[in-house]
């Protein structure tokens, strides 16, 4: 019989000479005179085995290794792992990317590419990556598709967090206190209490409180701080030699001013058509005239709708016809990633509760393990949408105009249509007010508002989920050559609330002005005046709201193991996946009239029937309901050959799968697929694991090749994540080494290379350049919704100039004899972008729908207007470009890390352990369109610490420093959509931290 296990340990030596061993390990497994009995035993294949005997690419860290390498969270974990990267994302999630495959799909219905497990059981929407690591047995990171061993399928790999279990028959306790810069206080503790010979309890927890890393110039405060804690209790009962029962309860809570993004960058576009240009990421703000508030709030748009241009908050053009002045024209963006200027203090709340029960029963050579897990999570975050203070360029004209109309300037009795806007958006102190973000959709016009001197804008991302799973695994440990593992899992995950809001003074103002004029100017069927009650357009903020989402998933999986000879073994695994998803959602922004007199739910409006959340279903629907189902068979096959007792060679093939999902509804409506399909991966891997020089040198080398079909990628349309699929090809190498030239020295070094790129012809429109590099195209900013389109073919510039002149004179769109677009808009012909902007096309403000509709209009007998200008096409969202060969996002080409540790032992039993770690992460890209503007520069992180251990290791004192060079290391980026101005949010590692810690145990 060969003892089998699932994982090899990437760093096998403990940091402070307290190795962690699995209870199943034998003395033979752990004996290594050179390494001093420091091999980590892992059990992901439900058996125990040392790292060098497992045919899987995996790294593992025990508690002491985590402490020694200052790995406190997932962001730190990436620095030492080959071909692994981690970054926060724009909303309240994160992406753990393995070998170029991460959570590139953004949305409620997306599965995670990297499966997160707690004690080998899957977690859903967990906040685990926000917490600090404490009282763990180990962390295991498997690279490559998984599914025949773990209950929840994964395409990139698995992160398995294994908690420390109660220890029978022994009383144990430990505590640690740390103080560092930023007034950082961190405390950890553990208590293990035996209850007789067969039961034990274990309690552990941590607390972290520190000031913010970011300075806010507006009020001199520090933001992006932390105030969080977590507690975990566990119970173990072994009523007999073949029975083990484990129970676990966990609670985490955070309530502070955490920032979801670190900084917003932009190469400012002076024309206002794009907002941000396509060459660099500068310390500058987007041109607000490019945003949907900039277009809908402009004098030009209001005049199109027959509303006096003096109501406009801004103008798209200067009086001389050049670029207009926007809200951020005079804003000075601080030239520092840790300095912002905002009137809105960020708010961040998160909590999670977990319960887990695990029962393991032996039946001779057979073992049955059943695990049940339940979790509830909540996260709620608000922050300044642009991290800046904007102005209102035409406030000196717009606000007096509004006051005059509130006083009845439009005629007797009309003041009632405009006074509610004044009452809602201006307070007695002269502040400008913005709708609050409430679950019941009530905003400023219902008395729920946030008031600041300049009328702030902010967003909110919130989510409430609950999930549970039950997994059963039957495994064998026969003496003969054949063994097996058979498992099944059922899981449910449900979102009871998931919303993303964008709130701004301009949105409330536009919703009020447009609503009041629409209600006041209503006519009956005969065309006679028939004013409606004074109303605004609801909702007076953008909200993409998932009211309910449910995942039901089950899988059947198993593996068989056959020892052909004492040296050659085969593994074959198979899995059946079945996933069903159902969603109820809607997206709203100024979508229907709601009387000012209705101070309750806006959806109780008598005019809500004009709102349709689901154009794909006949009739007007208040919500969109969709469901999808997917199933797939996957598996793996492994050949493992023992060249000698110190060298193994293996080759494997595995097929991974991740189910598809449902795209959310958009506001305004765009033509995007309602759903997206599953992705599959064919993964080939070959590896060699070797121990040389009597155990003083360990060298593991892995090569892999992935063929990816329908990789899920997100793009932002109308402030909402929409998912597409592409094909990809990935290959790479990973070298992991551990050197121990003497008992006192330990050196670990990892190097990896990754080539992850788009495979084949894949055509998509780049949101940063809708013209696709065509110098004859014209990029259009649609002033009715802030979206972009491109006009191509023939004389596109002349066509746009002609249509804009037509618009300026007024247009009867529906052919009823009445002008639907009023004259006097003043739209200008196309003009070039700056020469250094990376945009070959010209740009203009116009109306995409009208540009497309007039292509077929007659220009002369037998000649359409489009033909007259040489064959015109209007493409939305733009010209598609071929992504073949582009690099996948979050896939650093090179990574390398080295750690050096020395243990000096003294005659009195004390020891001094200094350690230094250096990690290099090479160039990568933030999204699949690549280019310099999306390039993430290489970065280096260095940590050091020195620890004095007391005799018998009962106490320690440690000094530490993290990020020695104080690098502003960027780990990822997010490009927003056209209606928000195409700015880039970046995410960084923490700045330099240093401090001192003391601890004791008994």
PDB file of N, CA and C in Angstrom, residues 157-239:
ATOM      1  N   UNK A 157      -8.218  26.670  -9.471  1.00  0.00           N
ATOM      2  CA  UNK A 157      -7.609  25.998  -8.332  1.00  0.00           C
ATOM      3  C   UNK A 157      -8.446  26.155  -7.091  1.00  0.00           C
ATOM      4  N   UNK A 158      -7.846  25.803  -5.961  1.00  0.00           N
ATOM      5  CA  UNK A 158      -8.549  25.794  -4.676  1.00  0.00           C
ATOM      6  C   UNK A 158      -7.659  26.420  -3.618  1.00  0.00           C
ATOM      7  N   UNK A 159      -8.252  27.267  -2.792  1.00  0.00           N
ATOM      8  CA  UNK A 159      -7.613  27.726  -1.563  1.00  0.00           C
ATOM      9  C   UNK A 159      -8.373  27.092  -0.409  1.00  0.00           C
ATOM     10  N   UNK A 160      -7.687  26.235   0.332  1.00  0.00           N
ATOM     11  CA  UNK A 160      -8.313  25.499   1.426  1.00  0.00           C
ATOM     12  C   UNK A 160      -7.726  25.983   2.749  1.00  0.00           C
ATOM     13  N   UNK A 161      -8.564  26.603   3.560  1.00  0.00           N
ATOM     14  CA  UNK A 161      -8.144  27.104   4.868  1.00  0.00           C
ATOM     15  C   UNK A 161      -8.505  26.058   5.916  1.00  0.00           C
ATOM     16  N   UNK A 162      -7.491  25.533   6.577  1.00  0.00           N
ATOM     17  CA  UNK A 162      -7.689  24.469   7.560  1.00  0.00           C
ATOM     18  C   UNK A 162      -7.476  25.055   8.949  1.00  0.00           C
ATOM     19  N   UNK A 163      -8.511  25.044   9.759  1.00  0.00           N
ATOM     20  CA  UNK A 163      -8.421  25.628  11.098  1.00  0.00           C
ATOM     21  C   UNK A 163      -7.780  24.648  12.076  1.00  0.00           C
ATOM     22  N   UNK A 164      -7.189  25.198  13.122  1.00  0.00           N
ATOM     23  CA  UNK A 164      -6.626  24.362  14.179  1.00  0.00           C
ATOM     24  C   UNK A 164      -7.761  23.684  14.939  1.00  0.00           C
ATOM     25  N   UNK A 165      -7.599  22.397  15.215  1.00  0.00           N
ATOM     26  CA  UNK A 165      -8.636  21.617  15.886  1.00  0.00           C
ATOM     27  C   UNK A 165      -8.344  21.511  17.379  1.00  0.00           C
ATOM     28  N   UNK A 166      -9.387  21.288  18.177  1.00  0.00           N
ATOM     29  CA  UNK A 166      -9.153  21.091  19.616  1.00  0.00           C
ATOM     30  C   UNK A 166      -8.217  19.910  19.868  1.00  0.00           C
ATOM     31  N   UNK A 167      -7.362  20.084  20.829  1.00  0.00           N
ATOM     32  CA  UNK A 167      -6.394  19.049  21.190  1.00  0.00           C
ATOM     33  C   UNK A 167      -6.901  18.314  22.420  1.00  0.00           C
ATOM     34  N   UNK A 168      -7.045  16.994  22.304  1.00  0.00           N
ATOM     35  CA  UNK A 168      -7.577  16.197  23.403  1.00  0.00           C
ATOM     36  C   UNK A 168      -6.521  16.038  24.499  1.00  0.00           C
ATOM     37  N   UNK A 169      -6.987  16.076  25.743  1.00  0.00           N
ATOM     38  CA  UNK A 169      -6.134  15.743  26.881  1.00  0.00           C
ATOM     39  C   UNK A 169      -5.082  16.766  27.233  1.00  0.00           C
ATOM     40  N   UNK A 170      -5.174  17.987  26.735  1.00  0.00           N
ATOM     41  CA  UNK A 170      -4.134  18.979  27.033  1.00  0.00           C
ATOM     42  C   UNK A 170      -4.771  20.354  27.146  1.00  0.00           C
ATOM     43  N   UNK A 171      -4.298  21.094  28.161  1.00  0.00           N
ATOM     44  CA  UNK A 171      -4.711  22.480  28.316  1.00  0.00           C
ATOM     45  C   UNK A 171      -3.668  23.360  27.625  1.00  0.00           C
ATOM     46  N   UNK A 172      -4.104  24.207  26.700  1.00  0.00           N
ATOM     47  CA  UNK A 172      -3.197  25.065  25.966  1.00  0.00           C
ATOM     48  C   UNK A 172      -3.770  26.483  25.923  1.00  0.00           C
ATOM     49  N   UNK A 173      -2.871  27.458  25.889  1.00  0.00           N
ATOM     50  CA  UNK A 173      -3.294  28.846  25.741  1.00  0.00           C
ATOM     51  C   UNK A 173      -2.155  29.635  25.117  1.00  0.00           C
ATOM     52  N   UNK A 174      -2.515  30.643  24.345  1.00  0.00           N
ATOM     53  CA  UNK A 174      -1.513  31.519  23.750  1.00  0.00           C
ATOM     54  C   UNK A 174      -2.129  32.892  23.544  1.00  0.00           C
ATOM     55  N   UNK A 175      -1.276  33.884  23.520  1.00  0.00           N
ATOM     56  CA  UNK A 175      -1.732  35.249  23.286  1.00  0.00           C
ATOM     57  C   UNK A 175      -0.634  36.064  22.638  1.00  0.00           C
ATOM     58  N   UNK A 176      -1.019  37.066  21.875  1.00  0.00           N
ATOM     59  CA  UNK A 176      -0.062  37.912  21.184  1.00  0.00           C
ATOM     60  C   UNK A 176      -0.629  39.317  21.079  1.00  0.00           C
ATOM     61  N   UNK A 177       0.214  40.311  21.295  1.00  0.00           N
ATOM     62  CA  UNK A 177      -0.185  41.708  21.162  1.00  0.00           C
ATOM     63  C   UNK A 177       0.838  42.420  20.296  1.00  0.00           C
ATOM     64  N   UNK A 178       0.332  43.225  19.351  1.00  0.00           N
ATOM     65  CA  UNK A 178       1.215  43.919  18.421  1.00  0.00           C
ATOM     66  C   UNK A 178       0.820  45.388  18.348  1.00  0.00           C
ATOM     67  N   UNK A 179       1.846  46.253  18.290  1.00  0.00           N
ATOM     68  CA  UNK A 179       1.605  47.678  18.071  1.00  0.00           C
ATOM     69  C   UNK A 179       2.511  48.150  16.946  1.00  0.00           C
ATOM     70  N   UNK A 180       1.933  48.944  16.009  1.00  0.00           N
ATOM     71  CA  UNK A 180       2.718  49.426  14.885  1.00  0.00           C
ATOM     72  C   UNK A 180       2.334  50.827  14.483  1.00  0.00           C
ATOM     73  N   UNK A 181       2.978  51.310  13.434  1.00  0.00           N
ATOM     74  CA  UNK A 181       2.640  52.640  12.924  1.00  0.00           C
ATOM     75  C   UNK A 181       1.194  52.670  12.463  1.00  0.00           C
ATOM     76  N   UNK A 182       0.695  53.858  12.175  1.00  0.00           N
ATOM     77  CA  UNK A 182      -0.724  54.115  11.943  1.00  0.00           C
ATOM     78  C   UNK A 182      -1.556  53.751  13.175  1.00  0.00           C
ATOM     79  N   UNK A 183      -0.889  53.810  14.353  1.00  0.00           N
ATOM     80  CA  UNK A 183      -1.565  53.453  15.610  1.00  0.00           C
ATOM     81  C   UNK A 183      -2.262  52.102  15.497  1.00  0.00           C
ATOM     82  N   UNK A 184      -1.571  51.175  14.881  1.00  0.00           N
ATOM     83  CA  UNK A 184      -2.138  49.852  14.656  1.00  0.00           C
ATOM     84  C   UNK A 184      -2.046  49.002  15.912  1.00  0.00           C
ATOM     85  N   UNK A 185      -3.173  48.431  16.301  1.00  0.00           N
ATOM     86  CA  UNK A 185      -3.238  47.508  17.440  1.00  0.00           C
ATOM     87  C   UNK A 185      -3.823  46.197  16.929  1.00  0.00           C
ATOM     88  N   UNK A 186      -3.081  45.126  17.165  1.00  0.00           N
ATOM     89  CA  UNK A 186      -3.549  43.804  16.771  1.00  0.00           C
ATOM     90  C   UNK A 186      -3.367  42.854  17.949  1.00  0.00           C
ATOM     91  N   UNK A 187      -4.389  42.084  18.234  1.00  0.00           N
ATOM     92  CA  UNK A 187      -4.312  41.112  19.322  1.00  0.00           C
ATOM     93  C   UNK A 187      -4.867  39.788  18.846  1.00  0.00           C
ATOM     94  N   UNK A 188      -4.214  38.701  19.258  1.00  0.00           N
ATOM     95  CA  UNK A 188      -4.680  37.358  18.942  1.00  0.00           C
ATOM     96  C   UNK A 188      -4.621  36.517  20.213  1.00  0.00           C
ATOM     97  N   UNK A 189      -5.509  35.546  20.296  1.00  0.00           N
ATOM     98  CA  UNK A 189      -5.485  34.658  21.446  1.00  0.00           C
ATOM     99  C   UNK A 189      -6.115  33.324  21.145  1.00  0.00           C
ATOM    100  N   UNK A 190      -5.734  32.301  21.923  1.00  0.00           N
ATOM    101  CA  UNK A 190      -6.271  30.944  21.770  1.00  0.00           C
ATOM    102  C   UNK A 190      -6.326  30.274  23.132  1.00  0.00           C
ATOM    103  N   UNK A 191      -7.384  29.503  23.341  1.00  0.00           N
ATOM    104  CA  UNK A 191      -7.525  28.723  24.571  1.00  0.00           C
ATOM    105  C   UNK A 191      -8.045  27.347  24.203  1.00  0.00           C
ATOM    106  N   UNK A 192      -7.321  26.300  24.625  1.00  0.00           N
ATOM    107  CA  UNK A 192      -7.709  24.909  24.375  1.00  0.00           C
ATOM    108  C   UNK A 192      -7.982  24.241  25.717  1.00  0.00           C
ATOM    109  N   UNK A 193      -9.209  23.739  25.908  1.00  0.00           N
ATOM    110  CA  UNK A 193      -9.615  23.159  27.198  1.00  0.00           C
ATOM    111  C   UNK A 193     -10.072  21.727  26.979  1.00  0.00           C
ATOM    112  N   UNK A 194      -9.406  20.735  27.619  1.00  0.00           N
ATOM    113  CA  UNK A 194      -9.868  19.343  27.497  1.00  0.00           C
ATOM    114  C   UNK A 194     -11.105  19.109  28.360  1.00  0.00           C
ATOM    115  N   UNK A 195     -11.998  18.277  27.878  1.00  0.00           N
ATOM    116  CA  UNK A 195     -13.188  17.870  28.620  1.00  0.00           C
ATOM    117  C   UNK A 195     -13.127  16.352  28.758  1.00  0.00           C
ATOM    118  N   UNK A 196     -12.388  15.897  29.753  1.00  0.00           N
ATOM    119  CA  UNK A 196     -12.143  14.470  29.877  1.00  0.00           C
ATOM    120  C   UNK A 196     -11.121  14.017  28.854  1.00  0.00           C
ATOM    121  N   UNK A 197     -11.148  12.711  28.542  1.00  0.00           N
ATOM    122  CA  UNK A 197     -10.161  12.150  27.622  1.00  0.00           C
ATOM    123  C   UNK A 197     -10.626  12.143  26.177  1.00  0.00           C
ATOM    124  N   UNK A 198     -11.923  12.350  25.940  1.00  0.00           N
ATOM    125  CA  UNK A 198     -12.443  12.176  24.574  1.00  0.00           C
ATOM    126  C   UNK A 198     -12.993  13.461  23.965  1.00  0.00           C
ATOM    127  N   UNK A 199     -13.036  14.553  24.727  1.00  0.00           N
ATOM    128  CA  UNK A 199     -13.606  15.792  24.209  1.00  0.00           C
ATOM    129  C   UNK A 199     -12.699  16.969  24.552  1.00  0.00           C
ATOM    130  N   UNK A 200     -12.801  18.001  23.711  1.00  0.00           N
ATOM    131  CA  UNK A 200     -12.043  19.226  23.980  1.00  0.00           C
ATOM    132  C   UNK A 200     -12.725  20.394  23.287  1.00  0.00           C
ATOM    133  N   UNK A 201     -12.542  21.572  23.879  1.00  0.00           N
ATOM    134  CA  UNK A 201     -13.022  22.816  23.309  1.00  0.00           C
ATOM    135  C   UNK A 201     -11.834  23.706  22.960  1.00  0.00           C
ATOM    136  N   UNK A 202     -11.993  24.480  21.906  1.00  0.00           N
ATOM    137  CA  UNK A 202     -10.953  25.426  21.523  1.00  0.00           C
ATOM    138  C   UNK A 202     -11.618  26.732  21.115  1.00  0.00           C
ATOM    139  N   UNK A 203     -11.127  27.839  21.656  1.00  0.00           N
ATOM    140  CA  UNK A 203     -11.643  29.163  21.319  1.00  0.00           C
ATOM    141  C   UNK A 203     -10.473  30.036  20.883  1.00  0.00           C
ATOM    142  N   UNK A 204     -10.690  30.819  19.842  1.00  0.00           N
ATOM    143  CA  UNK A 204      -9.635  31.684  19.331  1.00  0.00           C
ATOM    144  C   UNK A 204     -10.270  32.933  18.747  1.00  0.00           C
ATOM    145  N   UNK A 205      -9.476  33.985  18.666  1.00  0.00           N
ATOM    146  CA  UNK A 205      -9.982  35.216  18.092  1.00  0.00           C
ATOM    147  C   UNK A 205      -8.873  36.205  17.825  1.00  0.00           C
ATOM    148  N   UNK A 206      -9.226  37.259  17.123  1.00  0.00           N
ATOM    149  CA  UNK A 206      -8.276  38.336  16.883  1.00  0.00           C
ATOM    150  C   UNK A 206      -9.034  39.653  16.824  1.00  0.00           C
ATOM    151  N   UNK A 207      -8.293  40.743  17.011  1.00  0.00           N
ATOM    152  CA  UNK A 207      -8.848  42.088  16.927  1.00  0.00           C
ATOM    153  C   UNK A 207      -7.825  42.969  16.237  1.00  0.00           C
ATOM    154  N   UNK A 208      -8.282  43.821  15.309  1.00  0.00           N
ATOM    155  CA  UNK A 208      -7.402  44.744  14.607  1.00  0.00           C
ATOM    156  C   UNK A 208      -8.057  46.108  14.548  1.00  0.00           C
ATOM    157  N   UNK A 209      -7.288  47.128  14.937  1.00  0.00           N
ATOM    158  CA  UNK A 209      -7.750  48.498  14.825  1.00  0.00           C
ATOM    159  C   UNK A 209      -6.560  49.368  14.428  1.00  0.00           C
ATOM    160  N   UNK A 210      -6.724  50.133  13.365  1.00  0.00           N
ATOM    161  CA  UNK A 210      -5.653  51.041  12.949  1.00  0.00           C
ATOM    162  C   UNK A 210      -6.240  52.243  12.235  1.00  0.00           C
ATOM    163  N   UNK A 211      -5.435  53.315  12.195  1.00  0.00           N
ATOM    164  CA  UNK A 211      -5.817  54.502  11.443  1.00  0.00           C
ATOM    165  C   UNK A 211      -5.711  54.219   9.953  1.00  0.00           C
ATOM    166  N   UNK A 212      -6.289  55.122   9.161  1.00  0.00           N
ATOM    167  CA  UNK A 212      -6.318  54.926   7.729  1.00  0.00           C
ATOM    168  C   UNK A 212      -4.978  55.182   7.064  1.00  0.00           C
ATOM    169  N   UNK A 213      -4.759  54.491   5.968  1.00  0.00           N
ATOM    170  CA  UNK A 213      -3.556  54.680   5.167  1.00  0.00           C
ATOM    171  C   UNK A 213      -3.657  55.919   4.270  1.00  0.00           C
ATOM    172  N   UNK A 214      -4.867  56.450   4.080  1.00  0.00           N
ATOM    173  CA  UNK A 214      -5.092  57.512   3.112  1.00  0.00           C
ATOM    174  C   UNK A 214      -5.484  58.805   3.815  1.00  0.00           C
ATOM    175  N   UNK A 215      -4.881  59.933   3.390  1.00  0.00           N
ATOM    176  CA  UNK A 215      -5.188  61.244   3.961  1.00  0.00           C
ATOM    177  C   UNK A 215      -6.208  61.951   3.081  1.00  0.00           C
ATOM    178  N   UNK A 216      -7.236  62.517   3.708  1.00  0.00           N
ATOM    179  CA  UNK A 216      -8.283  63.252   3.013  1.00  0.00           C
ATOM    180  C   UNK A 216      -8.037  64.753   3.178  1.00  0.00           C
ATOM    181  N   UNK A 217      -7.666  65.423   2.097  1.00  0.00           N
ATOM    182  CA  UNK A 217      -7.353  66.848   2.152  1.00  0.00           C
ATOM    183  C   UNK A 217      -8.561  67.700   2.519  1.00  0.00           C
ATOM    184  N   UNK A 218      -9.763  67.212   2.273  1.00  0.00           N
ATOM    185  CA  UNK A 218     -10.953  68.022   2.499  1.00  0.00           C
ATOM    186  C   UNK A 218     -11.093  68.429   3.963  1.00  0.00           C
ATOM    187  N   UNK A 219     -10.856  67.471   4.865  1.00  0.00           N
ATOM    188  CA  UNK A 219     -10.993  67.789   6.288  1.00  0.00           C
ATOM    189  C   UNK A 219      -9.775  67.386   7.111  1.00  0.00           C
ATOM    190  N   UNK A 220      -8.702  66.937   6.449  1.00  0.00           N
ATOM    191  CA  UNK A 220      -7.491  66.574   7.168  1.00  0.00           C
ATOM    192  C   UNK A 220      -7.556  65.232   7.865  1.00  0.00           C
ATOM    193  N   UNK A 221      -8.606  64.469   7.641  1.00  0.00           N
ATOM    194  CA  UNK A 221      -8.767  63.184   8.323  1.00  0.00           C
ATOM    195  C   UNK A 221      -7.971  62.097   7.621  1.00  0.00           C
ATOM    196  N   UNK A 222      -7.857  60.962   8.289  1.00  0.00           N
ATOM    197  CA  UNK A 222      -7.284  59.762   7.676  1.00  0.00           C
ATOM    198  C   UNK A 222      -8.421  58.776   7.457  1.00  0.00           C
ATOM    199  N   UNK A 223      -8.469  58.210   6.246  1.00  0.00           N
ATOM    200  CA  UNK A 223      -9.506  57.233   5.906  1.00  0.00           C
ATOM    201  C   UNK A 223      -8.843  55.960   5.411  1.00  0.00           C
ATOM    202  N   UNK A 224      -9.645  54.945   5.160  1.00  0.00           N
ATOM    203  CA  UNK A 224      -9.173  53.609   4.802  1.00  0.00           C
ATOM    204  C   UNK A 224      -8.513  52.946   6.003  1.00  0.00           C
ATOM    205  N   UNK A 225      -9.147  53.099   7.164  1.00  0.00           N
ATOM    206  CA  UNK A 225      -8.694  52.412   8.371  1.00  0.00           C
ATOM    207  C   UNK A 225      -9.365  51.063   8.516  1.00  0.00           C
ATOM    208  N   UNK A 226      -9.045  50.394   9.617  1.00  0.00           N
ATOM    209  CA  UNK A 226      -9.638  49.092   9.898  1.00  0.00           C
ATOM    210  C   UNK A 226     -10.089  49.025  11.354  1.00  0.00           C
ATOM    211  N   UNK A 227     -11.252  48.429  11.551  1.00  0.00           N
ATOM    212  CA  UNK A 227     -11.758  48.122  12.884  1.00  0.00           C
ATOM    213  C   UNK A 227     -12.540  46.822  12.734  1.00  0.00           C
ATOM    214  N   UNK A 228     -11.893  45.707  13.073  1.00  0.00           N
ATOM    215  CA  UNK A 228     -12.500  44.403  12.811  1.00  0.00           C
ATOM    216  C   UNK A 228     -12.092  43.398  13.877  1.00  0.00           C
ATOM    217  N   UNK A 229     -12.911  42.389  14.012  1.00  0.00           N
ATOM    218  CA  UNK A 229     -12.572  41.288  14.911  1.00  0.00           C
ATOM    219  C   UNK A 229     -13.238  40.016  14.414  1.00  0.00           C
ATOM    220  N   UNK A 230     -12.739  38.895  14.894  1.00  0.00           N
ATOM    221  CA  UNK A 230     -13.328  37.595  14.569  1.00  0.00           C
ATOM    222  C   UNK A 230     -13.108  36.653  15.735  1.00  0.00           C
ATOM    223  N   UNK A 231     -14.046  35.760  15.939  1.00  0.00           N
ATOM    224  CA  UNK A 231     -13.931  34.728  16.972  1.00  0.00           C
ATOM    225  C   UNK A 231     -14.319  33.397  16.359  1.00  0.00           C
ATOM    226  N   UNK A 232     -13.674  32.350  16.831  1.00  0.00           N
ATOM    227  CA  UNK A 232     -13.975  31.006  16.358  1.00  0.00           C
ATOM    228  C   UNK A 232     -13.983  30.050  17.540  1.00  0.00           C
ATOM    229  N   UNK A 233     -15.000  29.235  17.613  1.00  0.00           N
ATOM    230  CA  UNK A 233     -15.069  28.199  18.626  1.00  0.00           C
ATOM    231  C   UNK A 233     -15.195  26.843  17.967  1.00  0.00           C
ATOM    232  N   UNK A 234     -14.500  25.854  18.490  1.00  0.00           N
ATOM    233  CA  UNK A 234     -14.569  24.515  17.907  1.00  0.00           C
ATOM    234  C   UNK A 234     -14.603  23.468  19.013  1.00  0.00           C
ATOM    235  N   UNK A 235     -15.218  22.357  18.680  1.00  0.00           N
ATOM    236  CA  UNK A 235     -15.415  21.270  19.640  1.00  0.00           C
ATOM    237  C   UNK A 235     -15.083  19.957  18.939  1.00  0.00           C
ATOM    238  N   UNK A 236     -14.337  19.119  19.616  1.00  0.00           N
ATOM    239  CA  UNK A 236     -14.005  17.790  19.075  1.00  0.00           C
ATOM    240  C   UNK A 236     -14.393  16.715  20.079  1.00  0.00           C
ATOM    241  N   UNK A 237     -14.985  15.648  19.543  1.00  0.00           N
ATOM    242  CA  UNK A 237     -15.363  14.497  20.370  1.00  0.00           C
ATOM    243  C   UNK A 237     -14.947  13.241  19.632  1.00  0.00           C
ATOM    244  N   UNK A 238     -14.199  12.400  20.305  1.00  0.00           N
ATOM    245  CA  UNK A 238     -13.797  11.106  19.773  1.00  0.00           C
ATOM    246  C   UNK A 238     -14.349  10.020  20.684  1.00  0.00           C
ATOM    247  N   UNK A 239     -15.610   9.640  20.457  1.00  0.00           N
ATOM    248  CA  UNK A 239     -16.230   8.651  21.339  1.00  0.00           C
ATOM    249  C   UNK A 239     -15.626   7.261  21.213  1.00  0.00           C
TER     250      UNK A 239
END
